Coordinates of C-alpha atoms in Angstrom, one line a residue:
X1 CA 35.9 0.7 4.3
X2 CA 36.4 1.5 0.6
X3 CA 38.1 4.6 -0.7
X4 CA 35.3 7.3 -1.2
X5 CA 37.0 8.3 -4.5
X6 CA 35.9 5.0 -5.9
X7 CA 32.4 5.0 -7.3
X8 CA 30.0 2.3 -6.1
X9 CA 27.4 1.2 -8.6
X10 CA 24.3 -0.6 -7.5
X11 CA 21.5 -1.7 -9.9
X12 CA 18.2 -2.6 -8.4
X13 CA 15.7 -4.5 -10.6
X14 CA 12.3 -6.2 -10.2
X15 CA 8.6 -5.9 -10.9
X16 CA 6.4 -3.0 -10.3
X17 CA 4.9 -3.0 -6.8
X18 CA 7.9 -4.9 -5.2
X19 CA 9.5 -1.7 -3.8
X20 CA 12.4 -1.4 -6.2
X21 CA 12.4 2.4 -6.3
X22 CA 11.9 2.6 -2.5
X23 CA 15.0 0.4 -2.0
X24 CA 17.0 2.6 -4.4
X25 CA 15.9 5.8 -2.6
X26 CA 16.9 4.3 0.8
X27 CA 20.3 3.3 -0.6
X28 CA 20.8 6.8 -2.0
X29 CA 19.8 8.5 1.3
X30 CA 22.1 6.3 3.3
X31 CA 25.0 7.2 1.0
X32 CA 24.1 10.9 1.2
X33 CA 24.1 10.7 5.0
X34 CA 27.7 9.3 4.8
X35 CA 28.8 12.3 2.8
X36 CA 28.9 10.8 -0.7
X37 CA 27.9 12.5 -3.9
X38 CA 25.0 10.4 -5.1
X39 CA 23.2 10.1 -8.4
X40 CA 20.1 8.0 -8.9
X41 CA 17.9 7.2 -11.9
X42 CA 15.0 5.1 -12.9
X43 CA 16.2 4.5 -16.4
X44 CA 13.7 1.7 -17.3
X45 CA 10.4 0.6 -16.1
X46 CA 6.6 1.0 -16.1
X47 CA 4.6 2.8 -13.5
X48 CA 1.9 0.1 -13.4
X49 CA 2.0 -2.7 -11.0
X50 CA 3.5 -5.8 -12.6
X51 CA 5.7 -3.9 -15.1
X52 CA 9.5 -4.1 -15.2
X53 CA 11.3 -1.6 -12.9
X54 CA 15.0 -0.8 -12.9
X55 CA 16.8 1.8 -10.8
X56 CA 20.5 2.8 -10.8
X57 CA 22.3 4.2 -7.7
X58 CA 25.8 5.5 -8.0
X59 CA 27.8 7.2 -5.2
X60 CA 31.4 8.3 -4.5
X61 CA 33.4 11.4 -4.0
X62 CA 32.1 12.9 -7.2
X63 CA 29.6 11.3 -9.6
X64 CA 28.8 12.8 -12.9
X65 CA 26.3 10.4 -14.5
X66 CA 23.3 8.7 -12.9
X67 CA 23.5 5.8 -15.3
X68 CA 25.5 2.6 -14.8
X69 CA 27.2 1.4 -17.9
X70 CA 27.1 -2.3 -18.8
X71 CA 29.8 -4.3 -17.1
X72 CA 30.4 -1.9 -14.2
X73 CA 27.8 -2.6 -11.6
X74 CA 29.3 -3.7 -8.2
X75 CA 26.0 -5.2 -6.9
X76 CA 22.9 -6.3 -8.7
X77 CA 19.9 -6.4 -6.4
X78 CA 17.2 -8.5 -8.0
X79 CA 13.8 -8.5 -6.4
X80 CA 12.7 -11.1 -9.0
X81 CA 14.9 -13.9 -10.3
X82 CA 14.4 -13.7 -14.0
X83 CA 15.0 -9.9 -13.9
X84 CA 18.3 -10.8 -12.2
X85 CA 19.2 -12.9 -15.1
X86 CA 18.1 -10.3 -17.6
X87 CA 20.3 -7.6 -16.1
X88 CA 23.3 -9.8 -15.1
X89 CA 25.5 -8.4 -17.9
X90 CA 25.5 -5.1 -16.1
X91 CA 27.8 -6.6 -13.4
X92 CA 31.5 -6.0 -13.5
X93 CA 33.9 -9.0 -13.1
X94 CA 33.8 -9.9 -9.4
X95 CA 30.5 -8.1 -8.8
X96 CA 27.7 -10.0 -7.1
X97 CA 24.1 -10.6 -7.8
X98 CA 21.8 -10.7 -4.7
X99 CA 18.7 -12.5 -5.9
X100 CA 15.3 -13.1 -4.5
X101 CA 14.2 -16.4 -6.0
X102 CA 10.5 -15.5 -6.4
X103 CA 9.2 -16.0 -10.0
X104 CA 6.9 -13.2 -11.3
X105 CA 6.4 -13.1 -15.0
X106 CA 6.2 -9.4 -16.2
X107 CA 4.1 -8.2 -19.2
X108 CA 7.1 -8.5 -21.5
X109 CA 6.7 -12.3 -21.0
X110 CA 3.0 -12.5 -21.5
X111 CA 3.3 -10.3 -24.6
X112 CA 5.9 -12.7 -26.1
X113 CA 8.8 -10.1 -26.1
X114 CA 10.8 -12.1 -23.6
X115 CA 11.0 -15.8 -22.8
X116 CA 11.0 -16.6 -19.1
X117 CA 14.2 -18.7 -18.5
X118 CA 13.8 -22.2 -17.1
X119 CA 16.5 -21.7 -14.4
X120 CA 17.5 -18.1 -14.2
X121 CA 20.1 -18.7 -11.4
X122 CA 21.8 -21.5 -13.3
X123 CA 21.8 -19.2 -16.3
X124 CA 23.6 -16.5 -14.4
X125 CA 26.1 -18.9 -12.9
X126 CA 26.8 -20.4 -16.3
X127 CA 27.8 -16.9 -17.4
X128 CA 30.3 -16.7 -14.6
X129 CA 28.2 -14.5 -12.3
X130 CA 28.5 -14.8 -8.5
X131 CA 25.0 -15.3 -7.3
X132 CA 23.7 -15.3 -3.7
X133 CA 20.1 -16.4 -4.0
X134 CA 17.5 -17.0 -1.3
X135 CA 13.7 -16.7 -0.8
X136 CA 13.2 -13.2 0.6
X137 CA 9.4 -13.7 0.3
X138 CA 9.5 -16.6 2.6
X139 CA 11.4 -14.5 5.2
X140 CA 8.8 -11.7 4.9
X141 CA 5.9 -14.1 5.2
X142 CA 7.4 -15.6 8.3
X143 CA 7.5 -12.1 9.7
X144 CA 3.9 -11.5 8.8
X145 CA 4.2 -8.9 6.1
X146 CA 5.2 -9.4 2.4
X147 CA 6.1 -5.7 2.2
X148 CA 9.2 -6.5 4.3
X149 CA 10.9 -8.1 1.2
X150 CA 12.3 -4.6 0.6
X151 CA 14.0 -4.5 4.0
X152 CA 15.1 -8.1 3.7
X153 CA 16.9 -7.4 0.3
X154 CA 18.5 -4.2 1.7
X155 CA 19.8 -6.2 4.7
X156 CA 21.2 -8.8 2.3
X157 CA 23.5 -6.3 0.6
X158 CA 24.4 -4.4 3.8
X159 CA 27.7 -6.1 4.3
X160 CA 28.8 -5.4 0.7
X161 CA 28.6 -1.6 0.9
X162 CA 31.4 0.8 1.6
X163 CA 29.8 2.0 4.9
X164 CA 28.6 0.1 8.0
X165 CA 25.5 -2.0 7.8
X166 CA 24.1 -0.1 10.8
X167 CA 24.0 3.1 8.8
X168 CA 21.8 1.5 6.2
X169 CA 19.6 -0.1 8.9
X170 CA 19.2 3.3 10.6
X171 CA 18.1 4.8 7.3
X172 CA 15.4 2.1 7.0
X173 CA 14.1 2.2 10.6
X174 CA 14.3 6.0 10.7
X175 CA 11.5 6.1 8.1
X176 CA 9.2 4.3 10.5
X177 CA 10.3 5.8 13.8
X178 CA 8.2 8.9 13.5
X179 CA 5.3 7.7 11.5
X180 CA 4.9 4.0 12.3
X181 CA 6.9 3.2 15.4
X182 CA 5.2 -0.2 15.7
X183 CA 7.0 -1.2 12.5
X184 CA 10.5 -0.4 13.7
X185 CA 11.2 -3.7 15.5
X186 CA 9.9 -6.0 12.7
X187 CA 12.0 -4.0 10.1
X188 CA 15.1 -4.4 12.2
X189 CA 14.4 -8.2 12.4
X190 CA 13.8 -8.3 8.6
X191 CA 17.1 -6.5 8.0
X192 CA 19.0 -8.9 10.2
X193 CA 17.3 -11.9 8.6
X194 CA 18.3 -10.5 5.2
X195 CA 22.0 -10.2 6.3
X196 CA 21.9 -13.8 7.6
X197 CA 20.3 -15.2 4.4
X198 CA 22.9 -13.5 2.3
X199 CA 25.7 -14.9 4.5
X200 CA 24.2 -18.4 4.2
X201 CA 23.9 -18.0 0.4
X202 CA 27.5 -16.9 0.1
X203 CA 28.7 -19.9 2.1
X204 CA 26.7 -22.2 -0.2
X205 CA 28.1 -20.5 -3.3
X206 CA 31.7 -20.8 -1.9
X207 CA 31.2 -24.5 -1.2
X208 CA 30.2 -25.0 -4.9

């Protein structure tokens, strides 16, 4: 487990409606439950469905600012692949990008402000970024609910946090236990499937 004096920086990005802000809130609550000082901020984004959404989560013994500075993020959680490429420069050397390979062009593309890259993952790797990519949507569809992408992506980063994966899982399923107990088991499965997908992607990346 990491020294709590060290600040962990996690940038979550994606498209409106994918659950980016919910994922960031769950991460923040899990860190608070472990006794960390936590700061969280949605520093970019549009409230409408389909707009670009970005959320910063920082936690450690004492955190003063809610904003991650470029080149210092430990983990980039990209719910959409091109958004992962767009924010990859936020990662520190040795940081990882956990990327859902779904392609959803946001309004900045249709308006001509941003060109959608031909191969966002290749672009990231060419820049020296460690990328663990997989299709979180396919996992969620297999489990019968696309909303489970959120839990899949959180499961994917669970083994890269400075506290046990079980603590993050409990934060997720605890949200359902009281209100929608029928959703507990499927979210546990989605979490486990996300962890397994990330492990598989890491092995593929290591093999080159």
